[in-house]
GROMACS .gro file of C-alpha atoms in nm:
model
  261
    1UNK     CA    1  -5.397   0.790 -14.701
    2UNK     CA    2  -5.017   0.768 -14.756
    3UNK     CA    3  -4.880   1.119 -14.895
    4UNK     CA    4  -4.648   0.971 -15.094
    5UNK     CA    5  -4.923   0.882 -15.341
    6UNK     CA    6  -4.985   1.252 -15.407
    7UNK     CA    7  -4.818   1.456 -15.663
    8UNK     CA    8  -4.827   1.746 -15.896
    9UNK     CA    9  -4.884   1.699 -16.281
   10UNK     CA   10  -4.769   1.968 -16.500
   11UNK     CA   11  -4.982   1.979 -16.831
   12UNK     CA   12  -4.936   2.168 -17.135
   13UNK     CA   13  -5.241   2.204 -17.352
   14UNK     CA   14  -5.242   2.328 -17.741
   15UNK     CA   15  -5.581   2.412 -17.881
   16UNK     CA   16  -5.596   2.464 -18.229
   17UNK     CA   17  -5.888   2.550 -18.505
   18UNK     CA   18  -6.105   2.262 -18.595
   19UNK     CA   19  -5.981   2.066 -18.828
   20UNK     CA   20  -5.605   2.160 -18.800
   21UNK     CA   21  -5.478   1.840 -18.671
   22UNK     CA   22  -5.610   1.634 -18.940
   23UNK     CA   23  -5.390   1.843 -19.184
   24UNK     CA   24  -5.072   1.692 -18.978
   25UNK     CA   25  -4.893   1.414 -19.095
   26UNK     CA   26  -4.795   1.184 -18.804
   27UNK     CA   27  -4.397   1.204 -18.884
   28UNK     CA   28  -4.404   1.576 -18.925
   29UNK     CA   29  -4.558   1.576 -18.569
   30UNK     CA   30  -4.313   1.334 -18.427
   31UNK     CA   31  -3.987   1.546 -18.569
   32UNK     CA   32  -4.184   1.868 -18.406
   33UNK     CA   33  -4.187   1.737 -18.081
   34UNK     CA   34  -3.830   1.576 -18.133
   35UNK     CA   35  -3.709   1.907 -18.253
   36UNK     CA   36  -3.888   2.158 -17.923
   37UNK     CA   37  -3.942   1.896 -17.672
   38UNK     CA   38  -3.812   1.545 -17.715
   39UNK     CA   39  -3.909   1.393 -17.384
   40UNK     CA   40  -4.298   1.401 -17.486
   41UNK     CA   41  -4.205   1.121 -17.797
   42UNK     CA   42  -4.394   0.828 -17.727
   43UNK     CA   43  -4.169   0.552 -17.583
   44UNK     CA   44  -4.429   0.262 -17.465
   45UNK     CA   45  -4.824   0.243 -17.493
   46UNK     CA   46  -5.014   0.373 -17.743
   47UNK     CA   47  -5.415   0.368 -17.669
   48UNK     CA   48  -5.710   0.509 -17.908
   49UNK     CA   49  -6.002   0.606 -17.729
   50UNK     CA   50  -6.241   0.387 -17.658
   51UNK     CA   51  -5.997   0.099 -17.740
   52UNK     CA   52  -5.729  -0.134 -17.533
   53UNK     CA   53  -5.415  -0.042 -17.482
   54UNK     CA   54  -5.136  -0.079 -17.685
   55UNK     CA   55  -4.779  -0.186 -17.543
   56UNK     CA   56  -4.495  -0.130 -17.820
   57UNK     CA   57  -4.160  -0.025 -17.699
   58UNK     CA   58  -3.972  -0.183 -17.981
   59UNK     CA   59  -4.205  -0.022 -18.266
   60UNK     CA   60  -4.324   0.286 -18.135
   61UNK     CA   61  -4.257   0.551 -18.392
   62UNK     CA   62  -4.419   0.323 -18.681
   63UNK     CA   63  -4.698   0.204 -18.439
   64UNK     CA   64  -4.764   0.583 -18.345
   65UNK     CA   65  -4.792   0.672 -18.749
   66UNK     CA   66  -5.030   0.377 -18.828
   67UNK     CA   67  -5.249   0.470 -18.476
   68UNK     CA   68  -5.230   0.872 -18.632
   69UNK     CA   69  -5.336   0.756 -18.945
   70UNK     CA   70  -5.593   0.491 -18.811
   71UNK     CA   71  -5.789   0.756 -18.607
   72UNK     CA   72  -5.753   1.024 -18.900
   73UNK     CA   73  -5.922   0.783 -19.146
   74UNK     CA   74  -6.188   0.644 -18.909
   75UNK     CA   75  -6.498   0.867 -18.795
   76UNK     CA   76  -6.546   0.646 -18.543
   77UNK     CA   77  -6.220   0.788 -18.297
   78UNK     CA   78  -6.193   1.126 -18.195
   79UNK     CA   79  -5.805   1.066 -18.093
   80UNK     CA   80  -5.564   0.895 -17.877
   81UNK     CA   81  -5.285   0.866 -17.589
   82UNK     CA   82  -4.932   0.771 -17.586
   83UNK     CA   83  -4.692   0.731 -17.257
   84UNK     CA   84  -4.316   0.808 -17.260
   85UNK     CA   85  -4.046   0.818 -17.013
   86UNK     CA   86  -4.034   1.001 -16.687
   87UNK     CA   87  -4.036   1.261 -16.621
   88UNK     CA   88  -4.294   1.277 -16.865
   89UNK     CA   89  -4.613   1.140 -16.806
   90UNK     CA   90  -4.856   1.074 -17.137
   91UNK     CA   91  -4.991   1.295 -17.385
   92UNK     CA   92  -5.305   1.317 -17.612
   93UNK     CA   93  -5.441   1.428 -17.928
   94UNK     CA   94  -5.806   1.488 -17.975
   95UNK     CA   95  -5.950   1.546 -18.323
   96UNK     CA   96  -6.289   1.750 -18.393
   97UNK     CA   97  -6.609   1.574 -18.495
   98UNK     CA   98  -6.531   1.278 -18.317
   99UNK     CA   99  -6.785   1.443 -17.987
  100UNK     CA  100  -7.137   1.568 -18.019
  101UNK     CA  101  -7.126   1.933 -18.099
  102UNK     CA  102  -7.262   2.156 -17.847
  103UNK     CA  103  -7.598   2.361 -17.913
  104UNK     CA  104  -7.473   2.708 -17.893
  105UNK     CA  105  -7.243   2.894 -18.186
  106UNK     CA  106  -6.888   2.806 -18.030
  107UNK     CA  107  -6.571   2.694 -18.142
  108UNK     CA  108  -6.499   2.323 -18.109
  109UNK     CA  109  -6.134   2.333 -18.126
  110UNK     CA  110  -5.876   2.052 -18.211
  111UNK     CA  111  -5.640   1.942 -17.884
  112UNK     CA  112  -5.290   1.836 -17.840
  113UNK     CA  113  -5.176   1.760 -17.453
  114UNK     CA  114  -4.882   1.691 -17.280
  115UNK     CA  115  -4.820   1.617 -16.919
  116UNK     CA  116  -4.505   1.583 -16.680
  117UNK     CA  117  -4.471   1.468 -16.332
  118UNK     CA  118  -4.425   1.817 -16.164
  119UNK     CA  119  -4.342   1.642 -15.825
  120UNK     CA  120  -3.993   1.475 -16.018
  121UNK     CA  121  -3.911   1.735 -16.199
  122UNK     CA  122  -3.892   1.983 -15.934
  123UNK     CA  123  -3.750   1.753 -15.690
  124UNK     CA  124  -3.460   1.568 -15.920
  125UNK     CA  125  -3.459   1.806 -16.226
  126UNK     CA  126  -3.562   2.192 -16.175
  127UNK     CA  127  -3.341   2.295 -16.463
  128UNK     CA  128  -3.572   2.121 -16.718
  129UNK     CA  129  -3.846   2.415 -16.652
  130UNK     CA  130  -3.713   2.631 -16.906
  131UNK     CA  131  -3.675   2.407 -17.121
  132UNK     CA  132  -4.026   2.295 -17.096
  133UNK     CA  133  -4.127   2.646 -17.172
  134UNK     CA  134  -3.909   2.747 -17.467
  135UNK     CA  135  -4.111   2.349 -17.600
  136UNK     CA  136  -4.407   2.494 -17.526
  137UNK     CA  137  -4.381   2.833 -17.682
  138UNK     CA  138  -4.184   2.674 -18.030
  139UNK     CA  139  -4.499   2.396 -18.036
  140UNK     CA  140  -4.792   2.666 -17.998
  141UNK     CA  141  -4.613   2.885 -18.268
  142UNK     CA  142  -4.546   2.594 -18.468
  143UNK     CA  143  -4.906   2.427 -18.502
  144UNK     CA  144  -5.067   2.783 -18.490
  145UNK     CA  145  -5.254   2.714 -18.175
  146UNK     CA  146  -5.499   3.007 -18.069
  147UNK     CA  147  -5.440   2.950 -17.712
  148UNK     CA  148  -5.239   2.751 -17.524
  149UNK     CA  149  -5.209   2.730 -17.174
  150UNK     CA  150  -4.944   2.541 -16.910
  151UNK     CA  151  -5.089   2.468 -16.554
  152UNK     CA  152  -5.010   2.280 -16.277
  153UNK     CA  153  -5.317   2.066 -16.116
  154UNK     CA  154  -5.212   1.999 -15.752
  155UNK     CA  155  -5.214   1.700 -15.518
  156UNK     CA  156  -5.313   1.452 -15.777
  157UNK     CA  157  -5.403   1.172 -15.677
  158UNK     CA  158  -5.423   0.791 -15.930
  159UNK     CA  159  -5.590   0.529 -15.709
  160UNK     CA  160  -5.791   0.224 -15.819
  161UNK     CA  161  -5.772   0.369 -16.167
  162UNK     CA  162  -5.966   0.705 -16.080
  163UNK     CA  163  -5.827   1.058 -16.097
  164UNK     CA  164  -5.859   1.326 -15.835
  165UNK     CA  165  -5.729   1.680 -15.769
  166UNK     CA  166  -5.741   1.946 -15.527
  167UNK     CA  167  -5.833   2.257 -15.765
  168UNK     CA  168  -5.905   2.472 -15.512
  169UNK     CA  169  -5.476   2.535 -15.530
  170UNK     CA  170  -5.397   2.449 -15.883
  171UNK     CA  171  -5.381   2.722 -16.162
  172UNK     CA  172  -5.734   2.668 -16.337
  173UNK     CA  173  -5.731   2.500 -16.656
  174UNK     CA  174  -5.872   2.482 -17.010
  175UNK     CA  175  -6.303   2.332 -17.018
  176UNK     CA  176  -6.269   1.942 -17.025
  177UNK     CA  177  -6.568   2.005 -17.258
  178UNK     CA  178  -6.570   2.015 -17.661
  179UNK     CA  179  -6.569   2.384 -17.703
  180UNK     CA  180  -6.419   2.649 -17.598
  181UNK     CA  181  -6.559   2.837 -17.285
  182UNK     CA  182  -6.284   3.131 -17.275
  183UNK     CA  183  -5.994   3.222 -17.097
  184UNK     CA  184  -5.916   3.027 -16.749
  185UNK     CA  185  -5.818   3.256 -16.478
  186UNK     CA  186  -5.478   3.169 -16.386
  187UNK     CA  187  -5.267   2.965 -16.579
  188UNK     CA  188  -4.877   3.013 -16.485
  189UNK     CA  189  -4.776   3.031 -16.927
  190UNK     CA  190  -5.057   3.147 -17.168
  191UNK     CA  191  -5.027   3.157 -17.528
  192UNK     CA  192  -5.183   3.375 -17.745
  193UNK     CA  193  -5.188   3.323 -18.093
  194UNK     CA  194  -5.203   3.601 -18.358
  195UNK     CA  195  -5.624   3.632 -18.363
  196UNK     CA  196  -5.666   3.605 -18.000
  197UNK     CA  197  -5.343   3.877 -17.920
  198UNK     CA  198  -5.528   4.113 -18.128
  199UNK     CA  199  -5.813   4.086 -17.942
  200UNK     CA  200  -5.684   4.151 -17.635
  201UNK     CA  201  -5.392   4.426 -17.729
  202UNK     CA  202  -5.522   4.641 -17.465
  203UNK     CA  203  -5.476   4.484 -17.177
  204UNK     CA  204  -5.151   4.292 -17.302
  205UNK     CA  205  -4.989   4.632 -17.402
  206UNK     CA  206  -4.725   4.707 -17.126
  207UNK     CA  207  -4.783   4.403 -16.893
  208UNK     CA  208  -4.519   4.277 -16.767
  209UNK     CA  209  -4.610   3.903 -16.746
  210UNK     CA  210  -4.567   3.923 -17.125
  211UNK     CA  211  -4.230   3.741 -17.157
  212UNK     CA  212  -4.236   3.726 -17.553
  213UNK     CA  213  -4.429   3.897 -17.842
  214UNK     CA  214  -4.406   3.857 -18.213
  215UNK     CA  215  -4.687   3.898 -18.492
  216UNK     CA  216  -4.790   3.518 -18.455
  217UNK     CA  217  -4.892   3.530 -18.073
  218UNK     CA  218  -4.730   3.628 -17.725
  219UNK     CA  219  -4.617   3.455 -17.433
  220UNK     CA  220  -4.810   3.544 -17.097
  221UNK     CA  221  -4.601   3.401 -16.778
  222UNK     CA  222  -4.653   3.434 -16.421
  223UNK     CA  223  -4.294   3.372 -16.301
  224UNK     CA  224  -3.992   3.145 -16.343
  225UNK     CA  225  -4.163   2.857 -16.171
  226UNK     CA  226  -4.557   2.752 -16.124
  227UNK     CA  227  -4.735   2.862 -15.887
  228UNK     CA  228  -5.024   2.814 -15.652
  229UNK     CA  229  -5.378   2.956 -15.734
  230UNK     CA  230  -5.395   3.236 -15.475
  231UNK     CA  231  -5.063   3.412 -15.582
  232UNK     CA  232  -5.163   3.336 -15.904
  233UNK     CA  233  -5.499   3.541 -15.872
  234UNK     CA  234  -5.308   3.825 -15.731
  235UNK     CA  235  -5.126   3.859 -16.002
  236UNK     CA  236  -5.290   3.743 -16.382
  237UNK     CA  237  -5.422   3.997 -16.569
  238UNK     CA  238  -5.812   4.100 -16.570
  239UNK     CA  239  -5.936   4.101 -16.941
  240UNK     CA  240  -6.280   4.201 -17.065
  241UNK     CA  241  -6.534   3.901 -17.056
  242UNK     CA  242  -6.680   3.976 -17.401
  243UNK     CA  243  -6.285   4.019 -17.567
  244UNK     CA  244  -6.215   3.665 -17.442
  245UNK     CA  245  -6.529   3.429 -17.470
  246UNK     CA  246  -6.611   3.157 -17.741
  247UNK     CA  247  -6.799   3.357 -17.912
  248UNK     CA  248  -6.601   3.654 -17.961
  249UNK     CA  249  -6.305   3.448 -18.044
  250UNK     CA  250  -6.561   3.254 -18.313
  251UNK     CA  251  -6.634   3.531 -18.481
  252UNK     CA  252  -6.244   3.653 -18.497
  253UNK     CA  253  -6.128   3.330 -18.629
  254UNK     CA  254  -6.433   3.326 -18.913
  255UNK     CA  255  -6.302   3.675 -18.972
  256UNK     CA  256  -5.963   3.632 -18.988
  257UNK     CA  257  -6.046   3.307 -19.216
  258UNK     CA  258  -6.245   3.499 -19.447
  259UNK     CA  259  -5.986   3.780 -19.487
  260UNK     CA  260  -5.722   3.492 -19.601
  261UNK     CA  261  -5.902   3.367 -19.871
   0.00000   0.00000   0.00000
């Protein structure tokens, strides 16, 4: 198999509290990401789950709005995709309720994604990295996200329309499932929002991986550029099991919530 059809994929995810997204009007998420990272605006297909594809270059912004406010409305989606111009790749939004809940007492959070081509960017345009992470730190503190986490996932591979990945040296990643499982291992940037930094003060207090801290959250990253899964293990912080599982995190949210009203 040809190398050249490998490559690395840089994703950012953004997981929120149920029910946040649905608060967000589509244009006041469009001039968020055109304000802290304008290369994730959509630029050419728009697709809702479970639906075709939708190509509109010309109409984008007011296609994305109506698609937003389509899948908001409607029970019946639980989100959608947009693509956009290289070096970025596509992202997603994926709004609770619209997946069976899972049996156990665990958060089901609300999901925002966005992916670049790792491969370009650190082959034609290594200065956009910190750019990418002062996006990602503004768009976690901006939508309140309880964790957010940036990861590369290695040797990716597209063919015949299915999607493979050698995990074994990509930083590990958010659960693909519909709650929250706790902390991965080794994501190059973490984000921390206010109720999950408090859980975990004592083992953030004096590490140096912590980059930035403020009372909404803190930013947890393991160098100036990604990097592979066994120097990543080496190096990310060890934090108690029950301080960072779904349940623990539950219960600090419903606290927290409680408190505010």
């Amino acid at each position: 198999m040809s190398p050249e059809k490998y490559f690395d994929l840089l994703r950012l995810s953004f997981l929120l509290p149920p029910g946040h997204l649905r608060k967000l009007k589509a244009r006041d998420f469009l001039n968020m990401l055109r304000q802290n990272l304008p290369q994730a605006l959509p630029y050419s297909w728009l697709e809702i789950f479970y639906e075709t594809r939708l190509e509109v270059e010309e109409e984008i912004e007011r296609t994305f709005i109506e698609t937003w406010d389509t899948v908001i409305l409607s029970t019946g989606y639980p989100g959608f995709y947009w693509g956009s111009q290289a070096p970025f790749c596509d992202g997603m939004v994926r709004f609770t309720g619209g997946w069976p809940q899972h049996s156990y007492n665990a958060l089901s959070p609300d999901l925002l994604e966005l992916q670049f081509d790792q491969s370009q960017i650190a082959r034609e345009e290594p200065s956009l990295l910190p750019e990418i992470v002062c996006g990602f730190t503004a768009i976690a503190r901006n939508l309140e996200a309880f964790y957010a986490a940036g990861y590369v996932l290695r040797n990716y591979l597209l063919e015949n329309g299915a999607i493979t990945f050698v995990i074994d040296v990509s930083e590990t990643l958010p659960s693909y499932s519909d709650w929250w499982d706790g902390i991965p291992k080794t994501p190059w940037l973490t984000w921390f929002g206010a109720d999950y930094k408090s859980l975990l003060n004592d083992s953030l207090s004096g590490c140096e991986l912590v980059t930035e801290s403020t009372e909404d959250g803190c930013l947890l990253r393991l160098g100036e550029f990604p990097v592979y899964n066994a120097n990543a293990k080496k190096i990310y912080p060890r934090f108690p099991k029950e301080k960072h599982s779904s349940l623990a995190l539950t219960h600090k949210l419903a606290d927290m919530r409680s408190l505010s009203n």
